[in-house]
Amino acid sequence: MNHLTENKTLIDLLQWRYATKKMSGKSVTQDKIDLIIEATRLAPSSSGLQPFKIMVINKPELKQQIFPIANNQQQIIGSSHILVFAAWHQYTQERVYAMIDHINTERGLPISNGDGFKKGIGGLFTLSQEQQKAHITQQVYLAFGIAIAAAAELGVDASPMEGFNREALDDLLGLEALQLKSVLIMPLGYRDEEADWLVKLKKVRTPRRDFVITNPGTL
Ligand SMILES: Cc1cc2nc3c(=O)[nH]c(=O)nc-3n(C[C@H](O)[C@H](O)[C@H](O)COP(=O)(O)O)c2cc1C
């Protein structure tokens, strides 16, 4: 929380935030970055597997290199940090079982307690590469949404982005060696009130009457 967001409801914060197009270059403090990451780490995921990692970029040279990879979008340059959401390249037994073992260890339960879970989750490995990719990516997007809200709570501007060359970013960050693939990036920083063309424009969404259908099929 800060003076901008104190005593604000989630709805107020979602009204306040916007996909910032130009940031001012002002730094975000490490404690705020840590809180945004912690909220992201606490996001739910299918079977609790959390099949992704967060890369934190704050080196100016690296941001400069990401700029052209992200189609020269200005929010890259003025950002304080960039979070890269990088997904497991696929579900491997090694990764999945390690997470199940971790859950049991953290709960003080014997590793064998996870045997049923491991058996039950076996279907994941029979999915095609494309199906696995889709399933893993869905988990990333969900956590991404939580990160957007967490940033808003702290009065930090976030620019959700999928407009970048994933292969080029993977190469730059050496993600293949980590068996990860970039999915989304999120520059964090502070809006440039003077120079951002979007800052004063109305937030527009589908009207509620067109957005919600109550008890469909029962009229
Ligand atoms: C997954 C995702 C990817 C996006 N990618 C980009 C992007 O690459 N560049 C950009 O300027 N905005 C991007 N946006 C921002 C959307 O255009 C923006 O969220 C939407 O128009 C709603 O506006 P608001 O976020 O300002 O309320 C992205 C948003 C999401 C959720």
Coordinates of C-alpha atoms and ligand atoms in Angstrom, one line a residue:
M1 CA 0.0 0.0 0.0
N2 CA 1.1 3.6 -0.5
H3 CA -0.6 7.0 -0.3
L4 CA -2.2 6.3 -3.8
T5 CA -3.7 3.0 -2.9
E6 CA -4.4 3.3 0.8
N7 CA -7.9 2.3 1.8
K8 CA -8.7 1.5 -1.7
T9 CA -10.9 -1.5 -2.6
L10 CA -9.8 -4.1 -5.2
I11 CA -12.2 -2.5 -7.6
D12 CA -10.7 1.0 -7.0
L13 CA -7.2 -0.5 -7.7
L14 CA -8.4 -2.2 -10.9
Q15 CA -9.8 1.1 -12.1
W16 CA -6.6 2.9 -11.2
R17 CA -4.3 0.5 -13.0
Y18 CA -3.9 0.4 -16.8
A19 CA -1.5 -1.1 -19.3
T20 CA 1.2 1.6 -18.9
K21 CA 2.7 2.5 -22.3
K22 CA 5.4 4.8 -21.0
M23 CA 7.1 4.7 -17.7
S24 CA 9.1 7.4 -16.0
G25 CA 12.4 5.6 -15.2
K26 CA 11.7 5.9 -11.5
S27 CA 12.9 2.8 -9.5
V28 CA 10.5 0.4 -7.7
T29 CA 12.0 -0.5 -4.3
Q30 CA 13.1 -4.1 -3.8
D31 CA 10.5 -4.7 -1.0
K32 CA 7.7 -4.0 -3.5
I33 CA 9.2 -6.2 -6.2
D34 CA 9.5 -8.9 -3.5
L35 CA 5.8 -8.5 -2.6
I36 CA 4.7 -8.7 -6.2
I37 CA 6.7 -11.9 -6.7
E38 CA 5.4 -13.3 -3.4
A39 CA 1.8 -12.8 -4.5
T40 CA 2.7 -14.5 -7.8
R41 CA 4.3 -17.4 -6.0
L42 CA 1.1 -17.8 -4.0
A43 CA -1.1 -18.0 -7.1
P44 CA -3.1 -21.3 -7.4
S45 CA -2.1 -23.7 -10.2
S46 CA -3.5 -27.0 -11.5
S47 CA -2.5 -29.7 -9.0
G48 CA -0.3 -27.1 -7.3
L49 CA 2.5 -27.8 -9.7
Q50 CA 3.5 -24.2 -10.5
P51 CA 5.0 -25.1 -13.8
F52 CA 6.8 -21.8 -14.3
K53 CA 9.5 -19.5 -12.9
I54 CA 9.8 -15.8 -12.7
M55 CA 12.9 -14.1 -14.1
V56 CA 13.7 -10.6 -12.7
I57 CA 15.5 -8.2 -15.0
N58 CA 16.8 -4.9 -13.7
K59 CA 20.1 -4.5 -15.5
P60 CA 19.8 -1.6 -17.9
E61 CA 21.9 -3.4 -20.6
L62 CA 19.5 -6.3 -20.5
K63 CA 16.5 -4.0 -20.8
Q64 CA 18.1 -2.4 -23.8
Q65 CA 18.5 -5.8 -25.4
I66 CA 14.9 -6.7 -24.7
F67 CA 13.6 -3.5 -26.2
P68 CA 13.9 -4.5 -29.9
I69 CA 12.8 -8.1 -29.0
A70 CA 9.6 -6.5 -27.6
N71 CA 8.9 -4.5 -30.8
N72 CA 10.5 -1.3 -29.4
Q73 CA 7.6 -0.8 -27.0
Q74 CA 8.5 2.1 -24.8
Q75 CA 7.4 0.7 -21.5
I76 CA 10.4 -1.6 -21.6
I77 CA 12.8 1.3 -21.5
G78 CA 11.2 3.4 -18.7
S79 CA 10.6 0.4 -16.5
S80 CA 12.4 -0.2 -13.2
H81 CA 12.2 -4.0 -13.5
I82 CA 10.9 -6.5 -16.0
L83 CA 9.4 -9.8 -14.8
V84 CA 9.6 -12.6 -17.3
F85 CA 7.2 -15.4 -16.8
A86 CA 8.9 -18.5 -18.1
A87 CA 7.0 -21.9 -18.4
W88 CA 8.3 -25.4 -18.1
H89 CA 8.9 -26.6 -21.6
Q90 CA 6.8 -29.7 -20.8
Y91 CA 5.6 -31.8 -17.9
T92 CA 8.4 -34.2 -17.1
Q93 CA 8.1 -36.9 -14.4
E94 CA 11.2 -35.5 -12.8
R95 CA 9.7 -32.0 -12.3
V96 CA 6.2 -33.2 -11.4
Y97 CA 7.4 -35.8 -8.9
A98 CA 9.8 -33.4 -7.3
M99 CA 6.9 -31.0 -6.7
I100 CA 4.8 -33.7 -5.2
D101 CA 7.7 -34.8 -3.0
H102 CA 8.2 -31.2 -1.9
I103 CA 4.5 -30.9 -0.9
N104 CA 4.8 -34.0 1.3
T105 CA 8.1 -33.0 2.8
E106 CA 6.8 -29.5 3.6
R107 CA 3.8 -31.0 5.3
G108 CA 5.9 -33.4 7.3
L109 CA 4.4 -36.4 5.5
P110 CA 6.2 -39.4 4.2
I111 CA 7.2 -39.2 0.6
S112 CA 5.2 -42.4 0.0
N113 CA 2.1 -40.3 0.8
G114 CA 2.4 -38.9 -2.7
D115 CA 2.2 -42.3 -4.5
G116 CA -1.6 -42.0 -5.2
F117 CA -1.2 -38.4 -6.4
K118 CA 1.7 -39.5 -8.7
K119 CA -0.5 -42.2 -10.1
G120 CA -3.5 -40.0 -10.5
I121 CA -1.6 -37.3 -12.3
G122 CA -0.1 -39.7 -14.8
G123 CA -2.5 -38.5 -17.5
L124 CA -0.5 -35.3 -17.8
F125 CA 2.3 -37.2 -19.4
T126 CA 0.0 -38.8 -22.0
L127 CA -1.0 -35.3 -23.3
S128 CA 0.5 -34.2 -26.6
Q129 CA 3.2 -31.6 -26.5
E130 CA 0.7 -29.0 -27.7
Q131 CA -1.8 -30.0 -25.0
Q132 CA 0.9 -29.8 -22.3
K133 CA 2.0 -26.5 -23.6
A134 CA -1.5 -25.1 -23.5
H135 CA -2.1 -26.5 -20.0
I136 CA 1.2 -25.1 -18.6
T137 CA 0.5 -21.7 -20.3
Q138 CA -2.9 -21.4 -18.7
Q139 CA -1.2 -21.7 -15.3
V140 CA 1.2 -18.9 -16.2
Y141 CA -1.6 -16.5 -17.3
L142 CA -3.5 -17.1 -14.1
A143 CA -0.5 -16.1 -12.0
F144 CA 0.1 -13.2 -14.3
G145 CA -3.3 -11.8 -13.4
I146 CA -2.4 -12.0 -9.7
A147 CA 0.8 -10.2 -10.3
I148 CA -1.1 -7.4 -12.1
A149 CA -3.4 -7.0 -9.1
A150 CA -0.5 -7.2 -6.6
A151 CA 1.4 -4.4 -8.4
A152 CA -1.7 -2.2 -8.3
E153 CA -2.1 -2.8 -4.6
L154 CA 1.4 -1.3 -4.1
G155 CA 0.8 1.6 -6.4
V156 CA 3.2 0.2 -8.9
D157 CA 2.4 0.4 -12.6
A158 CA 2.6 -2.8 -14.6
S159 CA 2.4 -3.4 -18.3
P160 CA 1.2 -6.8 -19.2
M161 CA 2.9 -7.9 -22.5
E162 CA 2.8 -10.7 -24.9
G163 CA 4.0 -8.6 -27.8
F164 CA 7.5 -9.9 -28.0
N165 CA 9.5 -12.5 -29.8
R166 CA 9.5 -15.4 -27.5
E167 CA 12.3 -17.4 -29.2
A168 CA 14.6 -14.3 -29.3
L169 CA 14.0 -13.6 -25.6
D170 CA 14.6 -17.3 -24.7
D171 CA 17.9 -17.0 -26.6
L172 CA 18.9 -13.8 -24.8
L173 CA 18.1 -15.1 -21.3
G174 CA 19.5 -18.7 -21.9
L175 CA 16.1 -20.2 -21.1
E176 CA 16.6 -23.3 -23.2
A177 CA 19.3 -24.5 -20.9
L178 CA 16.8 -24.2 -18.0
Q179 CA 14.2 -26.1 -20.0
L180 CA 12.0 -23.0 -19.8
K181 CA 10.1 -20.9 -22.4
S182 CA 9.1 -17.3 -22.0
V183 CA 5.3 -16.8 -22.1
L184 CA 4.7 -13.2 -20.9
I185 CA 6.6 -10.2 -19.7
M186 CA 5.7 -7.5 -17.2
P187 CA 7.6 -4.2 -17.1
L188 CA 7.1 -2.7 -13.6
G189 CA 7.6 1.0 -12.8
Y190 CA 5.8 4.3 -12.6
R191 CA 3.6 5.9 -15.3
D192 CA 5.0 8.9 -17.1
E193 CA 2.0 11.2 -16.5
E194 CA 3.2 13.7 -19.2
A195 CA 4.2 11.4 -22.0
D196 CA 1.9 8.4 -21.8
W197 CA -0.8 8.7 -24.4
L198 CA -3.1 6.3 -22.5
V199 CA -2.9 7.7 -19.0
K200 CA -5.9 10.0 -19.3
L201 CA -8.1 7.9 -21.5
K202 CA -11.1 6.3 -20.1
K203 CA -10.9 2.6 -19.2
V204 CA -13.3 0.8 -21.5
R205 CA -14.8 -2.7 -20.9
T206 CA -17.7 -4.7 -22.2
P207 CA -20.8 -3.2 -20.5
R208 CA -22.0 -5.4 -17.6
R209 CA -25.3 -6.1 -19.3
D210 CA -23.5 -7.8 -22.2
F211 CA -20.9 -9.4 -20.0
V212 CA -22.9 -11.4 -17.6
I213 CA -25.5 -14.1 -18.3
T214 CA -27.3 -15.4 -15.3
N215 CA -28.6 -18.9 -15.3
P216 CA -28.2 -19.4 -19.1
G217 CA -30.4 -21.9 -20.8
T218 CA -33.2 -21.7 -18.2
L219 CA -35.3 -18.9 -19.6
Ligands
LIG1 C1 -1.9 -11.1 -21.8 C2 -1.8 -9.7 -22.2 C3 -0.9 -9.3 -23.2 C4 -0.7 -7.9 -23.5 N1 0.3 -7.5 -24.4 C5 0.4 -6.2 -24.6 C6 1.6 -5.8 -25.3 O1 2.4 -6.5 -25.8 N2 1.7 -4.4 -25.5 C7 0.8 -3.5 -25.0 O2 1.0 -2.3 -25.2 N3 -0.3 -3.9 -24.3 C8 -0.4 -5.3 -24.0 N4 -1.5 -5.7 -23.3 C9 -2.4 -4.7 -22.7 C10 -3.8 -4.7 -23.1 O3 -3.9 -4.2 -24.4 C11 -4.7 -4.0 -22.1 O4 -4.6 -4.7 -20.9 C12 -6.1 -3.9 -22.5 O5 -6.3 -3.1 -23.6 C13 -7.0 -3.3 -21.4 O6 -6.5 -2.1 -21.0 P1 -6.0 -1.8 -19.5 O7 -5.1 -2.9 -19.1 O8 -5.2 -0.5 -19.7 O9 -7.2 -1.6 -18.6 C14 -1.6 -7.0 -22.9 C15 -2.5 -7.4 -22.0 C16 -2.6 -8.7 -21.6 C17 -3.6 -9.2 -20.5

